[in-house]
Coordinates of C-alpha atoms and ligand atoms in Angstrom, one line a residue:
M1 CA 13.7 -25.0 30.8
Q2 CA 17.0 -23.7 29.5
I3 CA 16.4 -22.3 26.0
A4 CA 18.6 -20.5 23.5
M5 CA 17.1 -18.0 21.1
V6 CA 19.3 -17.6 18.0
G7 CA 18.4 -14.3 16.3
T8 CA 17.3 -11.4 18.5
G9 CA 15.2 -9.4 16.1
Y10 CA 11.5 -8.5 16.2
V11 CA 10.5 -12.2 16.6
G12 CA 13.5 -13.5 18.6
L13 CA 13.4 -10.7 21.2
V14 CA 9.7 -10.8 21.7
S15 CA 9.6 -14.6 21.9
G16 CA 12.6 -14.7 24.2
A17 CA 11.1 -12.1 26.6
C18 CA 7.7 -13.8 26.6
L19 CA 9.1 -17.3 27.2
A20 CA 11.2 -15.9 30.0
D21 CA 8.0 -14.4 31.4
F22 CA 6.5 -17.9 31.4
G23 CA 9.3 -18.9 33.7
H24 CA 11.8 -20.4 31.3
H25 CA 15.5 -19.4 31.3
I26 CA 16.2 -17.8 28.0
T27 CA 19.5 -16.6 26.5
C28 CA 19.0 -14.5 23.3
V29 CA 22.0 -14.6 21.0
D30 CA 22.7 -12.5 18.0
K31 CA 25.6 -12.2 15.6
D32 CA 25.1 -8.4 15.7
A33 CA 27.4 -7.7 18.7
G34 CA 26.2 -4.1 18.9
K35 CA 22.6 -5.3 19.4
I36 CA 23.7 -7.5 22.3
Q37 CA 25.7 -4.7 23.9
R38 CA 22.7 -2.4 23.7
L39 CA 20.4 -5.0 25.2
N40 CA 22.9 -5.6 28.0
R41 CA 22.8 -1.9 28.7
G42 CA 19.0 -2.1 29.0
E43 CA 18.3 -0.5 25.6
I44 CA 15.6 -2.1 23.4
P45 CA 16.8 -1.9 19.7
I46 CA 13.2 -1.9 18.3
Y47 CA 10.0 -0.1 19.0
E48 CA 7.4 -2.5 20.3
P49 CA 4.8 -1.6 22.9
G50 CA 5.2 -3.4 26.2
L51 CA 8.5 -4.9 25.3
H52 CA 10.8 -2.7 27.3
D53 CA 9.1 -3.5 30.6
L54 CA 8.9 -7.2 29.9
V55 CA 12.6 -7.4 29.1
R56 CA 13.5 -5.3 32.1
T57 CA 11.5 -7.4 34.5
N58 CA 12.8 -10.7 33.2
V59 CA 16.4 -9.6 33.1
K60 CA 16.0 -8.4 36.7
H61 CA 14.7 -11.8 37.8
G62 CA 17.6 -13.6 36.0
R63 CA 15.4 -15.4 33.5
L64 CA 16.5 -13.5 30.4
T65 CA 20.1 -12.8 29.3
F66 CA 21.8 -11.7 26.2
S67 CA 25.0 -13.1 24.7
A68 CA 27.1 -13.0 21.6
D69 CA 28.5 -16.4 22.5
L70 CA 26.4 -18.9 20.5
T71 CA 28.5 -21.9 21.3
A72 CA 28.2 -21.6 25.1
T73 CA 24.5 -20.7 24.9
V74 CA 23.6 -23.6 22.7
A75 CA 25.7 -26.1 24.7
A76 CA 23.7 -25.2 27.8
A77 CA 20.3 -25.4 26.2
E78 CA 17.7 -28.1 26.0
A79 CA 15.9 -26.3 23.2
V80 CA 17.3 -23.9 20.6
F81 CA 15.0 -21.6 18.6
I82 CA 16.2 -20.3 15.3
A83 CA 14.6 -16.9 14.7
V84 CA 16.9 -15.4 12.1
G85 CA 15.7 -13.4 9.1
T86 CA 14.4 -15.0 5.9
P87 CA 14.3 -12.0 3.5
S88 CA 13.6 -12.3 -0.2
R89 CA 16.6 -13.5 -2.1
R90 CA 18.0 -10.8 -4.3
G91 CA 17.0 -11.3 -7.9
D92 CA 14.4 -14.1 -7.7
G93 CA 12.1 -13.7 -4.8
H94 CA 12.8 -17.1 -3.2
A95 CA 13.3 -17.0 0.6
D96 CA 16.9 -16.4 1.3
L97 CA 17.7 -19.3 3.7
S98 CA 21.4 -18.5 4.1
Y99 CA 20.9 -17.1 7.6
V100 CA 18.9 -20.2 8.7
Y101 CA 21.4 -22.6 7.3
D102 CA 24.4 -20.7 8.7
A103 CA 22.7 -20.6 12.1
A104 CA 22.0 -24.4 11.8
R105 CA 25.7 -25.1 11.1
E106 CA 26.8 -23.0 14.1
V107 CA 24.2 -24.6 16.3
A108 CA 25.2 -28.1 15.2
A109 CA 28.8 -27.5 16.1
A110 CA 27.8 -26.4 19.6
L111 CA 25.2 -29.1 20.6
Q112 CA 25.7 -31.0 23.8
G113 CA 23.3 -33.8 24.7
F114 CA 19.8 -34.3 23.2
T115 CA 18.6 -30.9 22.0
V116 CA 15.5 -29.8 20.1
V117 CA 16.2 -27.3 17.4
I118 CA 13.0 -25.3 16.8
I119 CA 12.7 -23.3 13.6
K120 CA 10.6 -20.2 14.3
S121 CA 11.8 -18.3 11.2
T122 CA 9.3 -18.4 8.3
V123 CA 10.8 -21.0 6.0
P124 CA 9.6 -22.8 2.8
V125 CA 8.3 -26.3 3.0
G126 CA 11.2 -28.8 3.3
T127 CA 13.6 -26.4 5.1
G128 CA 13.3 -28.5 8.3
D129 CA 14.4 -31.5 6.4
E130 CA 17.5 -29.6 5.1
V131 CA 18.3 -28.3 8.6
E132 CA 18.1 -31.8 9.9
R133 CA 20.5 -32.9 7.1
I134 CA 22.9 -30.0 8.0
L135 CA 22.8 -31.1 11.7
R136 CA 23.6 -34.7 10.8
E137 CA 26.3 -33.7 8.4
T138 CA 28.0 -31.1 10.7
A139 CA 27.7 -33.1 13.9
P140 CA 27.0 -36.8 13.1
S141 CA 27.5 -37.9 16.7
K142 CA 25.1 -35.4 18.2
D143 CA 21.5 -36.1 19.1
A144 CA 19.0 -33.5 17.9
A145 CA 15.5 -33.3 16.6
V146 CA 14.2 -30.5 14.4
V147 CA 10.8 -28.9 14.9
S148 CA 8.9 -26.3 12.9
N149 CA 7.1 -23.8 15.1
P150 CA 6.1 -20.8 12.9
E151 CA 5.3 -17.5 14.6
F152 CA 2.1 -15.6 13.9
L153 CA 2.6 -12.4 16.1
R154 CA 1.9 -9.0 14.6
E155 CA 4.4 -6.2 15.0
G156 CA 2.9 -3.5 17.1
A157 CA 0.9 -6.0 19.2
A158 CA 3.7 -8.6 19.3
V159 CA 3.8 -9.2 23.1
Y160 CA 0.0 -9.5 23.4
D161 CA -0.1 -11.8 20.4
F162 CA 2.7 -14.1 21.7
K163 CA 0.9 -14.4 25.0
H164 CA -2.6 -14.8 23.5
P165 CA -2.1 -16.7 20.3
D166 CA -5.1 -17.9 18.3
R167 CA -3.1 -21.2 18.0
I168 CA 0.4 -22.6 18.4
V169 CA 1.5 -24.7 15.5
V170 CA 4.1 -27.4 16.3
G171 CA 5.4 -29.5 13.4
A172 CA 7.4 -32.4 14.7
N173 CA 8.1 -35.8 13.4
D174 CA 9.8 -36.9 16.7
E175 CA 7.9 -37.8 19.9
R176 CA 10.7 -36.5 22.2
A177 CA 10.7 -33.1 20.3
R178 CA 6.9 -32.9 20.7
E179 CA 7.2 -33.4 24.4
V180 CA 9.8 -30.6 24.7
A181 CA 7.6 -28.2 22.6
A182 CA 4.6 -29.1 24.8
E183 CA 6.6 -28.2 27.9
I184 CA 7.8 -24.9 26.4
Y185 CA 4.2 -23.9 25.6
R186 CA 2.5 -25.4 28.7
P187 CA 1.8 -22.0 30.2
L188 CA -0.1 -21.1 27.1
S189 CA -2.0 -24.3 26.9
L190 CA -3.2 -23.7 30.5
N191 CA -4.7 -20.5 29.0
R192 CA -6.5 -22.8 26.5
A193 CA -4.5 -21.6 23.5
P194 CA -4.9 -24.5 21.1
I195 CA -1.7 -26.3 20.1
L196 CA -1.9 -27.9 16.7
Y197 CA 0.5 -30.8 16.5
T198 CA 1.2 -31.7 12.9
S199 CA 4.0 -32.8 10.6
R200 CA 7.0 -30.5 10.0
R201 CA 6.1 -29.9 6.4
N202 CA 2.5 -29.1 7.3
A203 CA 3.6 -26.5 9.9
E204 CA 5.9 -24.8 7.3
L205 CA 3.0 -24.7 4.8
I206 CA 0.5 -23.4 7.4
K207 CA 2.6 -20.3 8.0
Y208 CA 2.8 -19.4 4.3
A209 CA -0.8 -20.3 3.6
A210 CA -1.9 -18.0 6.5
N211 CA 0.1 -15.0 5.3
A212 CA -0.9 -15.6 1.7
F213 CA -4.6 -15.7 2.6
L214 CA -4.4 -12.5 4.7
A215 CA -2.6 -10.7 1.9
T216 CA -5.2 -11.9 -0.5
K217 CA -8.0 -10.6 1.7
I218 CA -6.4 -7.2 1.8
T219 CA -5.8 -7.1 -1.9
F220 CA -9.4 -8.2 -2.5
I221 CA -10.9 -5.3 -0.5
N222 CA -8.5 -2.9 -2.1
E223 CA -9.8 -3.9 -5.5
I224 CA -13.4 -3.6 -4.3
A225 CA -12.4 -0.1 -3.0
D226 CA -11.3 0.8 -6.5
L227 CA -14.6 -0.3 -7.9
C228 CA -16.4 1.6 -5.2
E229 CA -14.7 4.8 -6.3
K230 CA -16.0 4.3 -9.9
V231 CA -19.5 3.4 -9.0
G232 CA -20.2 5.4 -5.9
G233 CA -19.9 2.7 -3.3
D234 CA -18.4 3.0 0.2
V235 CA -15.8 0.3 0.8
Q236 CA -16.1 0.6 4.6
E237 CA -19.8 -0.2 4.4
I238 CA -19.0 -3.1 2.0
A239 CA -16.3 -4.4 4.4
R240 CA -18.7 -4.2 7.3
G241 CA -21.5 -5.9 5.3
I242 CA -19.3 -8.8 4.3
G243 CA -17.2 -9.0 7.5
L244 CA -20.2 -9.6 9.7
D245 CA -20.6 -12.9 7.9
N246 CA -18.7 -15.3 10.2
R247 CA -17.6 -17.3 7.2
I248 CA -15.7 -14.2 6.0
G249 CA -14.8 -12.3 9.2
G250 CA -14.2 -8.6 9.5
K251 CA -10.4 -8.5 9.9
F252 CA -8.0 -7.6 7.1
L253 CA -10.8 -5.9 5.2
H254 CA -9.4 -2.3 5.6
A255 CA -8.8 -0.8 2.2
G256 CA -5.6 1.2 2.0
P257 CA -2.4 1.8 0.1
G258 CA -1.5 -1.9 -0.3
F259 CA 0.2 -4.3 2.1
G260 CA 3.8 -4.0 3.1
G261 CA 6.0 -4.9 6.0
S262 CA 8.6 -7.5 6.9
C263 CA 6.4 -10.5 6.2
F264 CA 3.5 -10.4 3.7
P265 CA 5.4 -9.2 0.6
K266 CA 8.3 -11.5 1.0
D267 CA 6.2 -14.5 2.1
V268 CA 3.8 -14.1 -0.8
R269 CA 6.8 -14.0 -3.2
A270 CA 8.4 -17.0 -1.6
L271 CA 5.2 -19.1 -1.7
I272 CA 4.7 -18.3 -5.4
K273 CA 8.3 -19.4 -6.1
T274 CA 8.0 -22.6 -4.1
A275 CA 4.8 -23.4 -6.0
Q276 CA 6.4 -22.6 -9.4
D277 CA 9.3 -24.9 -8.5
H278 CA 6.8 -27.7 -8.0
E279 CA 4.9 -26.8 -11.2
V280 CA 1.8 -25.8 -9.3
P281 CA 1.5 -22.1 -10.1
L282 CA -0.6 -20.2 -7.6
R283 CA -2.4 -17.9 -10.0
I284 CA -4.5 -16.1 -7.4
L285 CA -1.4 -15.3 -5.4
E286 CA 0.5 -14.2 -8.4
S287 CA -2.3 -11.7 -9.1
V288 CA -2.2 -10.6 -5.5
A289 CA 1.5 -9.8 -5.7
S290 CA 1.2 -7.8 -8.9
V291 CA -1.9 -5.9 -7.9
N292 CA -0.3 -4.9 -4.6
E293 CA 2.9 -3.8 -6.3
N294 CA 1.1 -1.6 -8.7
R295 CA -1.1 -0.1 -6.0
K296 CA 1.7 1.6 -4.1
R297 CA 2.6 3.9 -6.9
A298 CA -1.1 4.3 -7.9
M299 CA -1.5 6.0 -4.5
A300 CA 0.9 8.8 -5.7
R301 CA -1.3 9.3 -8.7
K302 CA -4.2 9.7 -6.3
V303 CA -2.3 12.6 -4.7
A304 CA -1.4 14.1 -8.1
A305 CA -5.1 14.0 -9.0
M306 CA -5.8 16.6 -6.3
F307 CA -4.0 19.2 -8.4
T308 CA -4.8 20.4 -11.9
D309 CA -1.2 21.4 -12.6
G310 CA 0.7 18.3 -11.4
L311 CA 3.1 17.8 -8.5
R312 CA 6.2 19.5 -9.8
G313 CA 7.4 21.9 -7.2
K314 CA 4.7 21.0 -4.7
T315 CA 5.6 20.2 -1.1
I316 CA 3.8 17.0 0.1
A317 CA 3.7 16.2 3.8
V318 CA 3.6 12.5 4.5
L319 CA 2.3 11.4 7.9
G320 CA 3.4 7.8 8.8
L321 CA 6.3 5.9 7.4
S322 CA 6.3 2.6 9.1
F323 CA 4.2 -0.1 7.4
K324 CA 1.7 -0.1 10.2
P325 CA 1.2 1.8 13.5
N326 CA 3.1 1.0 16.7
T327 CA 6.2 -0.3 15.0
D328 CA 9.3 1.4 13.7
D329 CA 9.6 -1.3 11.0
M330 CA 10.0 0.2 7.5
R331 CA 10.6 -3.0 5.6
E332 CA 8.6 -2.8 2.3
A333 CA 6.4 -0.1 3.8
P334 CA 4.0 1.4 1.3
S335 CA 5.4 4.8 2.2
I336 CA 8.6 4.0 0.4
A337 CA 7.1 3.4 -3.0
L338 CA 4.7 6.3 -2.5
I339 CA 7.4 8.8 -1.6
T340 CA 9.6 7.7 -4.5
A341 CA 6.7 8.0 -6.9
L342 CA 5.8 11.5 -5.5
Q343 CA 9.5 12.5 -6.0
D344 CA 9.5 11.1 -9.5
M345 CA 6.6 13.4 -10.3
G346 CA 8.6 16.4 -9.1
A347 CA 7.3 16.8 -5.6
R348 CA 9.3 17.7 -2.5
V349 CA 8.5 15.4 0.3
R350 CA 8.5 16.2 4.0
A351 CA 7.6 13.4 6.4
F352 CA 6.9 12.6 10.0
D353 CA 6.5 9.3 11.9
P354 CA 6.4 8.8 15.6
A355 CA 8.9 5.9 15.6
S356 CA 10.6 5.2 12.3
I357 CA 12.4 8.4 11.2
E358 CA 15.8 6.9 12.0
Q359 CA 15.1 3.8 9.8
A360 CA 13.6 6.0 7.1
K361 CA 16.8 8.1 6.9
S362 CA 18.7 5.1 5.7
I363 CA 16.1 4.1 3.1
L364 CA 14.7 7.3 1.6
N365 CA 16.6 10.0 -0.2
D366 CA 15.9 13.8 -0.3
V367 CA 13.2 13.7 2.4
T368 CA 13.1 16.3 5.1
Y369 CA 11.6 15.4 8.5
G370 CA 9.3 17.3 10.7
E371 CA 9.4 17.1 14.5
N372 CA 5.7 16.4 14.6
A373 CA 2.6 16.3 12.4
Y374 CA 2.2 20.1 12.4
A375 CA 5.8 20.9 11.7
C376 CA 5.6 18.4 8.8
A377 CA 2.5 20.0 7.4
E378 CA 3.5 23.6 7.7
G379 CA 3.5 25.3 4.2
A380 CA 2.7 22.0 2.5
D381 CA 0.5 21.8 -0.6
A382 CA -1.1 18.5 0.6
L383 CA -1.0 16.2 3.5
V384 CA -1.0 12.5 2.9
I385 CA -1.8 10.1 5.7
T386 CA 0.0 6.8 5.1
T387 CA 0.0 5.0 8.4
E388 CA -2.9 5.2 10.9
W389 CA -1.0 6.0 14.1
E390 CA -3.4 6.9 16.9
Q391 CA -2.0 10.4 17.0
F392 CA -3.0 11.1 13.4
R393 CA -6.6 10.2 14.1
A394 CA -7.5 13.5 15.8
L395 CA -5.4 16.1 14.1
D396 CA -6.4 19.7 14.8
L397 CA -7.9 20.4 11.4
Q398 CA -8.4 24.2 12.0
R399 CA -4.7 24.5 12.9
L400 CA -3.7 22.5 9.8
Q401 CA -5.9 24.7 7.7
K402 CA -4.0 27.8 8.9
I403 CA -0.5 26.4 8.5
M404 CA -0.8 24.5 5.2
K405 CA -0.3 26.3 1.9
R406 CA -3.3 24.5 0.4
P407 CA -6.0 22.6 2.4
I408 CA -5.7 19.2 0.8
I409 CA -5.7 15.9 2.7
V410 CA -5.2 12.5 1.0
D411 CA -6.2 9.9 3.6
L412 CA -4.9 6.5 2.5
R413 CA -6.2 4.9 5.7
N414 CA -9.7 6.2 5.7
I415 CA -9.4 7.5 9.2
Y416 CA -11.4 10.8 8.8
P417 CA -15.1 11.2 8.1
F418 CA -15.7 13.1 4.9
D419 CA -18.0 15.7 6.5
E420 CA -15.6 16.6 9.3
V421 CA -12.6 17.4 7.0
S422 CA -14.9 19.0 4.5
R423 CA -16.4 21.2 7.1
A424 CA -12.9 22.3 8.1
G425 CA -12.5 23.5 4.5
F426 CA -10.3 20.7 3.2
D427 CA -10.3 19.1 -0.2
Y428 CA -10.2 15.5 0.8
A429 CA -9.5 12.2 -0.9
C430 CA -9.5 8.7 0.6
V431 CA -9.7 5.1 -0.5
G432 CA -13.0 3.6 -1.8
R433 CA -15.3 6.1 -0.2
P434 CA -17.4 8.6 -2.2
P435 CA -17.6 12.2 -0.9
S436 CA -20.9 13.0 0.6
P437 CA -22.9 15.4 -1.6
R438 CA -22.0 18.3 0.7
A439 CA -18.3 17.4 0.8
R440 CA -18.2 17.1 -3.0
T441 CA -19.6 20.6 -3.4
G442 CA -17.0 22.0 -1.1
A443 CA -14.1 20.3 -2.9
D444 CA -15.4 21.3 -6.4
R445 CA -15.8 24.9 -5.3
R446 CA -12.2 25.1 -4.2
R447 CA -10.8 23.4 -7.3
K448 CA -12.3 26.1 -9.6
Ligands
NAD1 N1 8.6 -9.5 12.1 C1 7.5 -10.2 12.2 O1 6.4 -9.6 12.5 C2 7.4 -11.7 12.0 C3 6.3 -12.4 12.3 C4 6.2 -13.7 12.1 C5 7.3 -14.4 11.6 N2 8.4 -13.7 11.3 C6 9.6 -14.4 10.7 O2 10.6 -14.5 11.8 C7 11.9 -14.5 11.2 C8 12.7 -13.4 11.9 O3 12.1 -12.1 11.5 P1 12.5 -10.8 12.3 O4 11.5 -9.7 11.8 O5 12.6 -11.0 13.7 O6 13.9 -10.5 11.7 P2 15.0 -9.5 12.1 O7 15.8 -9.2 10.9 O8 14.4 -8.4 12.9 O9 16.0 -10.3 13.1 C9 16.8 -11.4 12.7 C10 18.0 -11.3 13.7 O10 18.8 -12.5 13.5 C11 20.1 -12.2 13.6 N3 20.9 -13.3 13.0 C12 21.1 -13.6 11.7 N4 21.9 -14.7 11.6 C13 22.3 -15.0 12.8 C14 23.1 -16.0 13.3 N5 23.7 -16.9 12.5 N6 23.3 -16.1 14.7 C15 22.7 -15.2 15.5 N7 21.9 -14.2 15.0 C16 21.7 -14.1 13.7 C17 20.3 -10.8 12.9 O11 21.4 -10.1 13.3 C18 19.0 -10.2 13.4 O12 19.2 -9.5 14.6 C19 11.7 -14.3 9.7 O13 11.7 -15.6 9.1 C20 10.3 -13.7 9.6 O14 9.7 -14.0 8.4 C21 8.5 -12.3 11.5

């Protein structure tokens, strides 16, 4: 099938490349002409494992092309995906739908023949109705149907997730549109990925409810971690103990510095706003948002607590800037609030991330960057692990001991066993885990 992908970002590019790999003919369009030029030169503008090879193979076989010409691309397509951004609207937290509506107007003007317009962007309930209205208003004589097909891929595992989804949600009120969606995803249904056909409004709500639930799960375990710290519990044991219950499940129960990223924070805010507009306040979710917001700066206080004389003048090495491993995405990463709070307390911050330093440079001020974890840690008063990249899981602790000014590690991802870091002579703090008696003795000795 000839398909247009409008918006070639994290979702559009991965979806386009994967659909091309299924055998469809995809043209990815973007209004960022520089991005299209880079893609046409064979460069991949984002860091996403497996994406480079997938794009190269499908471009080579002529199934995947990139274009800045939306009109020609849409005119030739039987289905048009809209995968543009829906960030938080400045000031009020509603989803900013201006990119979706602009794209819908441009698509409407370019339609030729019956076309299915598939909204893959995460959009509040009712947006499909508005897109349908825009299509009718802009191009009254054109024949189009609007489908909601939210995306559930995770950055860092996006290609795998797109090809092995837990489910595909198709919200369509039109039988012809359903048939087109079924044909697009037929290769996945052969792999037994369940396709849930539902109404457009239900599909829009499913996406927000899913993200809100996962954000709630993370926030829940983070609060349990705080309680563990006070009462001598170990949150990892608690997470395992509850996660083995099939009704709960073990995923999204890792305590840490709070959720961030391009989706959870903005989607939680947008759902809260939608619900308020309909006079159905979502109290649980409102708490999730505020607990999570406070948590990020609280992590800086955790670092400060390692010193008896505060952070002023101290050099803090931060390992990991992206909101999670295997991505360069810095949108709403917990590292941003953490670093700002450390700087507010008077610390100098040095940082390293395997993929997102370029992004970080346009977001963070007064941060110096190391070439690797050790260059970052050299001479530092403390090392803070913010993102659990694989390469931070087995740091040479003896080497760190020698090059750091003080042996302090604050592990916000709980990737080190207490005993191991303590044996290497570090004063160690983490999230929701008590020091073993041996480790506590070591840390106390050093503080004195
Ligand atoms: N990133 C994720 O992990 C993820 C996962 C699931 C769902 N989503 C949702 O998917 C949507 C896209 O997210 P993303 O992370 O890919 O965003 P992104 O910012 O990486 O990409 C959006 C792209 O759309 C382009 N664009 C905007 N308006 C356009 C127009 N009129 N014509 C052509 N191109 C246009 C932008 O230039 C940009 O390249 C959002 O609604 C997001 O919530 C994202």
